[in-house]
mmCIF file of C-alpha atoms in Angstrom:
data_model
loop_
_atom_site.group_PDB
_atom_site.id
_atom_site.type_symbol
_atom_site.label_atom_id
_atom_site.label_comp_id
_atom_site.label_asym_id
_atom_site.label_seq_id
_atom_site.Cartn_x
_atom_site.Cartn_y
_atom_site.Cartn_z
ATOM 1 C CA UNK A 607 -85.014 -5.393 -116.319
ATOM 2 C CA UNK A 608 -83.506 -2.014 -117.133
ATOM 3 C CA UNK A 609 -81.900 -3.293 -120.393
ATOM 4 C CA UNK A 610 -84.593 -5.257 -121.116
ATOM 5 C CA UNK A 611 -86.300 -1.618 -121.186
ATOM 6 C CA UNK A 612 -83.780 -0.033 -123.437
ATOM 7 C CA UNK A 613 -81.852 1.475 -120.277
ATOM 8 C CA UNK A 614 -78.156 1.058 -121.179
ATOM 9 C CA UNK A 615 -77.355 0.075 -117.605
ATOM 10 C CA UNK A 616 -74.149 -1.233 -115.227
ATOM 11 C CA UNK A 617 -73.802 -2.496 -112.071
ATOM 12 C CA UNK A 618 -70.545 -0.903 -109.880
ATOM 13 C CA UNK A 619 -68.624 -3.691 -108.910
ATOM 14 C CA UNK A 620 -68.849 -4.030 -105.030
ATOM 15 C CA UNK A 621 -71.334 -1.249 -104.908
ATOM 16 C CA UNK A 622 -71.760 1.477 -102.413
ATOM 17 C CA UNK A 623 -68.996 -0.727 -100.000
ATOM 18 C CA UNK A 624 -65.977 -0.028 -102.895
ATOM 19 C CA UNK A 625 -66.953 2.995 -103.127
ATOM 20 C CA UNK A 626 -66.813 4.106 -99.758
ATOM 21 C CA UNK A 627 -63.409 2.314 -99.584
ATOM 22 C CA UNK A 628 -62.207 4.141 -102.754
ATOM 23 C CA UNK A 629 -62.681 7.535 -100.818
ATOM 24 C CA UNK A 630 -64.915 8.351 -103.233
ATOM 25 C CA UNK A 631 -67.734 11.289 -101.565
ATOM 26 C CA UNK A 632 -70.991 10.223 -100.390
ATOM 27 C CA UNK A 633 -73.994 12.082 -99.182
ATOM 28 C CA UNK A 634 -76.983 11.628 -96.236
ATOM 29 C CA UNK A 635 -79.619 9.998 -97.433
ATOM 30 C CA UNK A 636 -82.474 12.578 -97.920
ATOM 31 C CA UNK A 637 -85.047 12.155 -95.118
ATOM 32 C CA UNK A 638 -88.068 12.293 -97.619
ATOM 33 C CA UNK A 639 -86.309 9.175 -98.678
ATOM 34 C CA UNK A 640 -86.330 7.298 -95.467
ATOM 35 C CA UNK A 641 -88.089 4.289 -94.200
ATOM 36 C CA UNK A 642 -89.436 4.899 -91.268
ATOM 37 C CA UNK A 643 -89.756 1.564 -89.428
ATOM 38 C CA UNK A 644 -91.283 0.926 -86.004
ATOM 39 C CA UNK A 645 -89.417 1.839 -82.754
ATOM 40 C CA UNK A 646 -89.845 1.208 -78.860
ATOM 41 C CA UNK A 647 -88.323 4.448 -78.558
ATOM 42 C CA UNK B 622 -78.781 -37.934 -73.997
ATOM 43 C CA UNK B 623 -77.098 -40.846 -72.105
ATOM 44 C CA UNK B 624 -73.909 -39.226 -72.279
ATOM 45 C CA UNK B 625 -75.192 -35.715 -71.624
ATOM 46 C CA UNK B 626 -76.594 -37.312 -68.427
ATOM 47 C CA UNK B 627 -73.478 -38.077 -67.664
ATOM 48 C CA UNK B 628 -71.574 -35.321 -68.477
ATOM 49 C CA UNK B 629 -73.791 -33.310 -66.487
ATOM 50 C CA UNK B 630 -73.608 -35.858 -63.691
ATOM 51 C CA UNK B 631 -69.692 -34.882 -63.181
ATOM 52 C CA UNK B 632 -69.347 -31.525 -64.718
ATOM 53 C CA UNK B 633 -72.691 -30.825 -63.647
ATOM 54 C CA UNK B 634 -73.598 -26.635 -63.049
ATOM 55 C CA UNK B 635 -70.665 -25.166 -65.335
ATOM 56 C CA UNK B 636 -71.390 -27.884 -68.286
ATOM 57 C CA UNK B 637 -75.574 -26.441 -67.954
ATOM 58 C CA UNK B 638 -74.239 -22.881 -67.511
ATOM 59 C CA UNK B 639 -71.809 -23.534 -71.196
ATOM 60 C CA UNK B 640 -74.963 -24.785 -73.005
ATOM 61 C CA UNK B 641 -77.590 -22.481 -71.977
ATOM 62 C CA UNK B 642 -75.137 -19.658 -72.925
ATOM 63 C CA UNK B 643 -74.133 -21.093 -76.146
ATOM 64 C CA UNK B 644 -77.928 -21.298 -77.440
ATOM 65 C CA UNK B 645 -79.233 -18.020 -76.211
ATOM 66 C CA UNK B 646 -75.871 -16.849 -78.494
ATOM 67 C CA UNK B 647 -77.480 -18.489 -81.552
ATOM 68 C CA UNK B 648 -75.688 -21.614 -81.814
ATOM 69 C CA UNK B 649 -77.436 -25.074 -82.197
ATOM 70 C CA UNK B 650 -77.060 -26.717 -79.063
ATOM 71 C CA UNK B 651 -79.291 -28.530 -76.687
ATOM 72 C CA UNK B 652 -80.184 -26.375 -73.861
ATOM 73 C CA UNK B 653 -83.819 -27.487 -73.687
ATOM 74 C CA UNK B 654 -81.933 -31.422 -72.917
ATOM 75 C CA UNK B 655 -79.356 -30.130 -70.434
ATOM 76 C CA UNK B 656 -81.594 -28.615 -68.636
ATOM 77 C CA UNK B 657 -83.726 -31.448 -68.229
ATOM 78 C CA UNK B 658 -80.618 -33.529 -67.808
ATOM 79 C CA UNK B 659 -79.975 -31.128 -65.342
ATOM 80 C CA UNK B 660 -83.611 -31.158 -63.775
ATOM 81 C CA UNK B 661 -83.195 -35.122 -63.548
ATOM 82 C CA UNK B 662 -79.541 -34.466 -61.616
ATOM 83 C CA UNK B 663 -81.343 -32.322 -59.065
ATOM 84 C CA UNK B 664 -84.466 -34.880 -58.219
ATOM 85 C CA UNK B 665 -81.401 -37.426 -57.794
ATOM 86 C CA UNK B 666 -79.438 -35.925 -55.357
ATOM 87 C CA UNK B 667 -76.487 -34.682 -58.033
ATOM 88 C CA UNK B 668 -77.210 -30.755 -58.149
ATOM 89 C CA UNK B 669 -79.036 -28.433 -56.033
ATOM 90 C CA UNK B 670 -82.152 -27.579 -58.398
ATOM 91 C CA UNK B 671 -81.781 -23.643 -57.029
ATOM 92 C CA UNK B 672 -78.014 -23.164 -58.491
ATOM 93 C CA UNK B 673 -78.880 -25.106 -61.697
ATOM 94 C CA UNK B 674 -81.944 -22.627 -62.024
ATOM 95 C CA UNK B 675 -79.818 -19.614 -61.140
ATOM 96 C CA UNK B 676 -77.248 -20.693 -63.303
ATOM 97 C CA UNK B 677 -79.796 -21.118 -66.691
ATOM 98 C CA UNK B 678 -81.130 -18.188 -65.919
ATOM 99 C CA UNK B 679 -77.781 -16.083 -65.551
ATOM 100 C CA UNK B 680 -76.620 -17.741 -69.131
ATOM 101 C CA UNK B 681 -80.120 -16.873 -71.162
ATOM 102 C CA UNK B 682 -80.001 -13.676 -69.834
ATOM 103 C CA UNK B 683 -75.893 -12.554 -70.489
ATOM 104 C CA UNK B 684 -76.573 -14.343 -74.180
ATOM 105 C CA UNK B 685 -79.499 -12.503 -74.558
ATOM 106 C CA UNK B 686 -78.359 -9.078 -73.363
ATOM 107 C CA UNK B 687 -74.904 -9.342 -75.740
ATOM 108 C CA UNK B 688 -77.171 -10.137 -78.979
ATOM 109 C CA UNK B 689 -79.351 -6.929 -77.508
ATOM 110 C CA UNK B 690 -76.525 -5.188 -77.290
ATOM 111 C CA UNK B 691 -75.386 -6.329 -80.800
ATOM 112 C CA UNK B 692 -78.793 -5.272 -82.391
ATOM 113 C CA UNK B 693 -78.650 -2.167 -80.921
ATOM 114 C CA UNK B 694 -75.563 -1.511 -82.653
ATOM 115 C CA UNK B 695 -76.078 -3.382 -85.870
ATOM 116 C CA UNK B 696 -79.652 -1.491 -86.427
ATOM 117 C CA UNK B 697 -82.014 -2.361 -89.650
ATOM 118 C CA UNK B 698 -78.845 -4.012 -90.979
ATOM 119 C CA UNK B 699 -78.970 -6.926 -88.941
ATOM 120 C CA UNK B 700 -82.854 -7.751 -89.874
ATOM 121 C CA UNK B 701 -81.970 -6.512 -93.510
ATOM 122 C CA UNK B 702 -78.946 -9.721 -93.517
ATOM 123 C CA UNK B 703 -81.489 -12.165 -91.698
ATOM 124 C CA UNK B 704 -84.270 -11.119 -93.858
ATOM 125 C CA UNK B 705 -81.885 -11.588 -97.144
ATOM 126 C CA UNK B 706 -82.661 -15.323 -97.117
ATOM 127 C CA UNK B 707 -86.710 -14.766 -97.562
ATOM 128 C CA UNK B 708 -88.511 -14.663 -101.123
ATOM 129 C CA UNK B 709 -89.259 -11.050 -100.691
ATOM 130 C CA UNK B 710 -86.673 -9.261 -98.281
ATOM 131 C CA UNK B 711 -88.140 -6.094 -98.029
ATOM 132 C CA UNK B 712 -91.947 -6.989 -97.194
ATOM 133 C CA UNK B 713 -89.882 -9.506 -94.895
ATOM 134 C CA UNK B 714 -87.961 -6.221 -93.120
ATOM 135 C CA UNK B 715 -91.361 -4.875 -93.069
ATOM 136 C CA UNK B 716 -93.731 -7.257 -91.263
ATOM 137 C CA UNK B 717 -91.015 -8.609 -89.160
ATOM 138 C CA UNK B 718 -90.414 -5.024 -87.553
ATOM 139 C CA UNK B 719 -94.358 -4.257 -87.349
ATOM 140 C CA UNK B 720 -94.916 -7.694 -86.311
ATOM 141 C CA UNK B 721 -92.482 -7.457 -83.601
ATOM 142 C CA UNK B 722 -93.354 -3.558 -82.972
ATOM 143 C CA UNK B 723 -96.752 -4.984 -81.889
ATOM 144 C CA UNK B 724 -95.980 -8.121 -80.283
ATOM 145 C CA UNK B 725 -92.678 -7.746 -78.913
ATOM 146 C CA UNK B 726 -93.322 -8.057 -74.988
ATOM 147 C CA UNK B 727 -95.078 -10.837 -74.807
ATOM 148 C CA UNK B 728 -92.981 -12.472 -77.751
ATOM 149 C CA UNK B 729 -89.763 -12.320 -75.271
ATOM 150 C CA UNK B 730 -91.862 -13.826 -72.910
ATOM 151 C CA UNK B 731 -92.344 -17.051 -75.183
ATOM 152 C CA UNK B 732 -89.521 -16.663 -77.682
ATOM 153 C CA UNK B 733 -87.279 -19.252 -76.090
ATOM 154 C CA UNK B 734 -90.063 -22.211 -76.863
ATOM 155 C CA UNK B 735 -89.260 -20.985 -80.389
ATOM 156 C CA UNK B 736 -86.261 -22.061 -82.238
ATOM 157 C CA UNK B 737 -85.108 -19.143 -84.646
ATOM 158 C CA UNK B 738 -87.855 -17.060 -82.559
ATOM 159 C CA UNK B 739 -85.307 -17.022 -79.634
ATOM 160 C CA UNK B 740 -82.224 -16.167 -81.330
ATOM 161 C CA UNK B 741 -84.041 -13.604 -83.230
ATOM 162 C CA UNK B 742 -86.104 -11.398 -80.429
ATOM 163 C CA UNK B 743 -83.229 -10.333 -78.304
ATOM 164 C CA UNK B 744 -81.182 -8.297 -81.577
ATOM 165 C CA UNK B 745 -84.727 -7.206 -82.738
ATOM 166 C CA UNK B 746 -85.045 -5.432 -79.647
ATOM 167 C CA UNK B 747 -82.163 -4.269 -79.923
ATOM 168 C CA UNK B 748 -82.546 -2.492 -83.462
ATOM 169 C CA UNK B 749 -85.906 -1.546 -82.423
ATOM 170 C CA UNK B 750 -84.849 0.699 -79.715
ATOM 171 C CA UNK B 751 -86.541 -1.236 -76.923
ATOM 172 C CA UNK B 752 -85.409 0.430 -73.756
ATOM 173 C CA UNK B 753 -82.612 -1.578 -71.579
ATOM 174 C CA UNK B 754 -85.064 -2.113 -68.652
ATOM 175 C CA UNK B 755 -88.183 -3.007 -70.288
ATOM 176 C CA UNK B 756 -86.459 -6.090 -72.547
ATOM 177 C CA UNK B 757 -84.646 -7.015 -69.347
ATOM 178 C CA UNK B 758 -87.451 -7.170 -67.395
ATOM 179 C CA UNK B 759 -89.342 -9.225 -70.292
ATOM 180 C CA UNK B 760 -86.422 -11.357 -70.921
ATOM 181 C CA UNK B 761 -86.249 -12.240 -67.305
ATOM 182 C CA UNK B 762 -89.493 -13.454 -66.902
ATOM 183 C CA UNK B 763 -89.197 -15.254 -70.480
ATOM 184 C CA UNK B 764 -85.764 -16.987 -69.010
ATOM 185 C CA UNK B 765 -87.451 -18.237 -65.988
ATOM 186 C CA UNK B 766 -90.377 -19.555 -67.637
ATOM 187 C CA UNK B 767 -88.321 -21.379 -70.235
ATOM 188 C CA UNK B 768 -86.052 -22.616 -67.397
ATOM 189 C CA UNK B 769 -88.297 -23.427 -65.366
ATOM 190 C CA UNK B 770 -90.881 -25.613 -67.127
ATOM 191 C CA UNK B 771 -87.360 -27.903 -68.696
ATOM 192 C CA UNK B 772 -85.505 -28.235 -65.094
ATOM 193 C CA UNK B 773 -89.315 -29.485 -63.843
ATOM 194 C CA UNK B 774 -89.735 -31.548 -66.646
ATOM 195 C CA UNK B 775 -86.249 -33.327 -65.365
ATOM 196 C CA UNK B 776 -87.238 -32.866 -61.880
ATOM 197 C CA UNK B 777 -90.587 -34.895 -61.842
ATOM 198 C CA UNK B 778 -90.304 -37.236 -64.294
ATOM 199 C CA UNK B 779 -87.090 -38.511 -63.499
ATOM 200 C CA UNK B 780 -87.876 -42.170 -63.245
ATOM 201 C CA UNK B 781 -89.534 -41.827 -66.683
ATOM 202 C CA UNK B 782 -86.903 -40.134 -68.167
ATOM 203 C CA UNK B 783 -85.672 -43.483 -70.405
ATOM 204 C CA UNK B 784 -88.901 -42.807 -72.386
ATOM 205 C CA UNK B 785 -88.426 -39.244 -72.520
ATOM 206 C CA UNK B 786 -84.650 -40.311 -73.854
ATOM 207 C CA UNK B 787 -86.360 -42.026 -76.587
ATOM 208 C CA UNK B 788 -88.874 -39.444 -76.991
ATOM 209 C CA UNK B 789 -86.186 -37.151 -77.530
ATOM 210 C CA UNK B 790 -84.275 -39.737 -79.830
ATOM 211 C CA UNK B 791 -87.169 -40.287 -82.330
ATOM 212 C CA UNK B 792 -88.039 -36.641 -81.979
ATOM 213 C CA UNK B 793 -84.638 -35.780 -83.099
ATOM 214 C CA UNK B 794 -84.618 -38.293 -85.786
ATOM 215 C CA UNK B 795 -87.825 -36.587 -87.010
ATOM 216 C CA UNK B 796 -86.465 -33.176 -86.818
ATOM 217 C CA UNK B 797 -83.370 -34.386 -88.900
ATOM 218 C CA UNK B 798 -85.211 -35.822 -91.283
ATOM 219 C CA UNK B 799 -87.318 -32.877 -91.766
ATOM 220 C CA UNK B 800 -84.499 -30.337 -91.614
ATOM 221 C CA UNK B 801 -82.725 -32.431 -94.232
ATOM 222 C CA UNK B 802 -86.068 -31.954 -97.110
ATOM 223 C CA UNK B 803 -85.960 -28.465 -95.746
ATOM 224 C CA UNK B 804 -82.200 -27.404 -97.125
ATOM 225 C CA UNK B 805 -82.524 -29.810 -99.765
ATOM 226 C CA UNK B 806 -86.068 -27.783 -100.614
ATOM 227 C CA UNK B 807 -84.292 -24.341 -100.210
ATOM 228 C CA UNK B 808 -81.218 -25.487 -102.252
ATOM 229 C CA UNK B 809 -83.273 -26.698 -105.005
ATOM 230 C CA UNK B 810 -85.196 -23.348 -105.058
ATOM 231 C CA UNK B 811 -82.416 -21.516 -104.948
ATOM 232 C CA UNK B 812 -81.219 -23.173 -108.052
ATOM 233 C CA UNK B 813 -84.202 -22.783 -109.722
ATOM 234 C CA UNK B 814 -84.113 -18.812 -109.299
ATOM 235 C CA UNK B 815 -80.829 -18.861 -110.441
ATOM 236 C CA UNK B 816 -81.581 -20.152 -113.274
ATOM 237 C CA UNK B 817 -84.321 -17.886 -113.643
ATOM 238 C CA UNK B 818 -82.560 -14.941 -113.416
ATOM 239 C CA UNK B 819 -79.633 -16.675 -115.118
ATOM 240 C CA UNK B 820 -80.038 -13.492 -117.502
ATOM 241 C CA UNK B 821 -79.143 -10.861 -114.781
ATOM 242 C CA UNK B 822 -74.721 -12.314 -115.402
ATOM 243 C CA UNK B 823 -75.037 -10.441 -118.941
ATOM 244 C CA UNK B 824 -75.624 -7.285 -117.319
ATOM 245 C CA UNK B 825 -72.463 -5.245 -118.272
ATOM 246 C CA UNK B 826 -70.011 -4.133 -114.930
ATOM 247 C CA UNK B 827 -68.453 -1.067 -114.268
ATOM 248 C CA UNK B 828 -65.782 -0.648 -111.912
ATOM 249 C CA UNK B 829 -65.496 2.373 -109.089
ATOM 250 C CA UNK B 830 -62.383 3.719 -110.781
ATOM 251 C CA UNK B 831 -63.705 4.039 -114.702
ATOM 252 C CA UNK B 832 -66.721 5.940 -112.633
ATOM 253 C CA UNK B 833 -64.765 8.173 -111.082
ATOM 254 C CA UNK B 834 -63.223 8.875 -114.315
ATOM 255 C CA UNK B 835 -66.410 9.539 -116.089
ATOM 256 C CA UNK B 836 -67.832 11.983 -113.505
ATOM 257 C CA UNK B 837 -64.425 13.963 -113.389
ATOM 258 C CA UNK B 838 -64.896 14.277 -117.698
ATOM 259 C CA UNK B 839 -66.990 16.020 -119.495
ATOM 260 C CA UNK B 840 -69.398 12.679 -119.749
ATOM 261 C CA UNK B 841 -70.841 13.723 -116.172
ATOM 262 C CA UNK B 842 -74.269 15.335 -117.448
ATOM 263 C CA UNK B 843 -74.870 12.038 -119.043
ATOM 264 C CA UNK B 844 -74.312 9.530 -116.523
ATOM 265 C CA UNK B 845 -77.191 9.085 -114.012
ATOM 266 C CA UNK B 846 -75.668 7.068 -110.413
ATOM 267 C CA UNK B 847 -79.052 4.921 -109.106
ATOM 268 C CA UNK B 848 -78.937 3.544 -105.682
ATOM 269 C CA UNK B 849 -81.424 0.286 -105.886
ATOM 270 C CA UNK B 850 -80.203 -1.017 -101.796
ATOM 271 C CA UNK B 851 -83.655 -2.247 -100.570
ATOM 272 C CA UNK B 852 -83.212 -2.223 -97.050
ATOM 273 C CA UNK B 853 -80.196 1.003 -96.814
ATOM 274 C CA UNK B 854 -83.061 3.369 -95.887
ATOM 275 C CA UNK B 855 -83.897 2.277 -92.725
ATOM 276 C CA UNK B 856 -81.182 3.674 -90.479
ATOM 277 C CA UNK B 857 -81.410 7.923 -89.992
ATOM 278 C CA UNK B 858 -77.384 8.205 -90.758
ATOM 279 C CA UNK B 859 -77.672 5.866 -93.973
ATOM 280 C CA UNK B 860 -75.515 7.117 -96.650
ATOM 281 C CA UNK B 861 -75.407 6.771 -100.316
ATOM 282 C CA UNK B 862 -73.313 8.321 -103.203
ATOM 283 C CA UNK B 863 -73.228 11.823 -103.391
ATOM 284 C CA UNK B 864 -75.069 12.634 -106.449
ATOM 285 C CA UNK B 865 -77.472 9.459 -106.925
ATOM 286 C CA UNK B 866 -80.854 8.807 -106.970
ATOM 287 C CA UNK B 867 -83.025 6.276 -104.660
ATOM 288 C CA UNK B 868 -85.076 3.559 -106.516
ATOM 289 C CA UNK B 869 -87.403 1.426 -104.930
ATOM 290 C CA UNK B 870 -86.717 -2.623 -106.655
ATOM 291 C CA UNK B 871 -89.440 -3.505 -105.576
ATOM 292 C CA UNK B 872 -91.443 -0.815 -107.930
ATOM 293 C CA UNK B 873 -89.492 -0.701 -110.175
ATOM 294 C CA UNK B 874 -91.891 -0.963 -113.175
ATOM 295 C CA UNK B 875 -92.811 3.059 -112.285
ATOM 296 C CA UNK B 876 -90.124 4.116 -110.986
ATOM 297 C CA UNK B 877 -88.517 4.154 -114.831
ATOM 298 C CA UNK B 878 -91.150 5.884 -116.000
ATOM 299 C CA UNK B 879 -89.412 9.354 -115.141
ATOM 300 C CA UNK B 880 -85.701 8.544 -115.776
ATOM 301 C CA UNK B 881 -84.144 9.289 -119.308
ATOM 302 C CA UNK B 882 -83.003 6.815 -121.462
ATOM 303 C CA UNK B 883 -80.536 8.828 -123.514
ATOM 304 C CA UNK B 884 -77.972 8.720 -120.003
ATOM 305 C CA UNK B 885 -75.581 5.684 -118.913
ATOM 306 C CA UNK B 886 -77.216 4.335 -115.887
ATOM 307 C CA UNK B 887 -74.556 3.018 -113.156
ATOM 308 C CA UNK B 888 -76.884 0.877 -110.559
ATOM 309 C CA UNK B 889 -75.357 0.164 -107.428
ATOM 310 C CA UNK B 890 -76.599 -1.537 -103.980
ATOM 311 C CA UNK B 891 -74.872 -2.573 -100.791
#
């Protein structure tokens, strides 16, 4: 869908797994960005 | 049947105990018939109907508690992997966790009448933060009732329990026979939305390395990193690659409104 909208657009091979096995730095996900699902707790 | 009958006849309490445990662990085995079988083996004389009870109830409820135990530490990732074979996974991640937000006590109570429903409650618990005591409590009761009404069934109706064989039998045949349009249903679907999106393998691939490269160069300003996991977000430690941006698949349509076109976009999910 994103090339089909003129995005020029790749997928990473193995995604956020490789990188995190590559070493490669990663970040908290904002909490704005969260989900917030149900809990019992 | 027959030879469950008589399996349980000389291996009686541990063979029950094996099978009870093995289904409340998820696997496809017949607890409902052993403890029937088991039932029947009491009203005869075989097994005390107490220790086959106790027994049931000790398997359902270790079984239950590990897969607790394991949803506790699995969180929205275990829902997010059981909801990845539904048409929509994240309205199924969703309502399932609403759904079982609202309903959850008295779902454990009933869950083991359910097939899927039972192996499915306990982990959902689990990720859903249900305190230890409370989904023990519930699971108890659950365990007994679901015991209970199968060792009965065995107990009372033992002299009728050749028709309830074949009851079972042509029940089973049924159930085959429906479970075999099912996967041949689903496999045929799943065909067809391959085919659909048969368009998606063109989609050019980038490995982590020639990433890494780019950011490091002076190509970084024009490379935009897009994190597109649908159900990553559910978990309060969830991590994603330093430097990208969350869209939402499932909105996707206005999400693009605001991102430029003149950068390389590197998409990237689980």
């Amino acid at each position: 869908m994103l090339r089909e909208e003129g995005f020029n657009a790749f997928v990473i091979v193995g995604g956020l797994a490789a990188w995190r096995k590559a070493g490669n730095p990663l970040e908290p996900v904002p909490r704005d960005d969260l989900v917030k699902l149900p809990t019992f707790s | 049947m027959q030879q469950l009958l008589s399996l349980i006849g000389h291996h009686g309490y541990i063979l029950v105990f094996v099978i009870v445990l093995a289904e409340a662990l998820g696997l496809p085995v017949p607890a409902a018939v052993a403890l029937v079988a088991g039932g029947a083996a009491a009203a005869s004389g075989v097994l005390s109907v107490y220790r086959i009870l106790l027994l049931a109830l000790l398997a359902m409820v270790i079984g239950d508690t590990l897969l607790f135990v394991a949803g506790r530490y699995m969180g929205w990732g275990l829902l997010g992997f059981l909801c990845k074979l539904s048409v929509n996974p994240e309205t199924c991640i969703l309502r399932s966790a609403e759904s079982f937000y609202k309903r959850g006590k008295a779902t454990l109570l009933f869950a083991k009448f359910i097939p899927g429903i039972n192996t499915m409650a306990p982990p959902l618990a689990g990720s859903m933060k249900m305190p230890l005591d409370t989904f023990f409590r519930h699971d108890v009761v659950g365990a007994t009732l679901y015991a209970t009404v199968y060792i009965a069934v065995g107990f009372l109706f033992r002299d009728f329990l050749v028709s309830v064989m074949r009851g079972f039998q042509t029940a089973g045949r049924a159930v085959e026979a429906v479970t075999v349009f099912a996967l041949i249903g689903y496999a045929l679907y799943r065909v067809w939305l391959y085919r659909k999106h048969a368009v998606y393998r063109v989609v050019p691939r980038i490995q982590v390395e020639e990433v890494t490269r780019r950011l490091a160069s002076e190509d970084k300003d024009k490379i935009l990193l897009m994190d597109v996991r649908s159900h990553g977000y559910y978990d309060a430690e969830a991590a994603r690659i330093k430097g990208s941006i969350r869209i939402e698949p499932n909105n996707l349509k206005d999400e693009l409104k605001n991102i430029p076109k003149d950068k390389d976009i590197f998409v990237y999910c689980t």
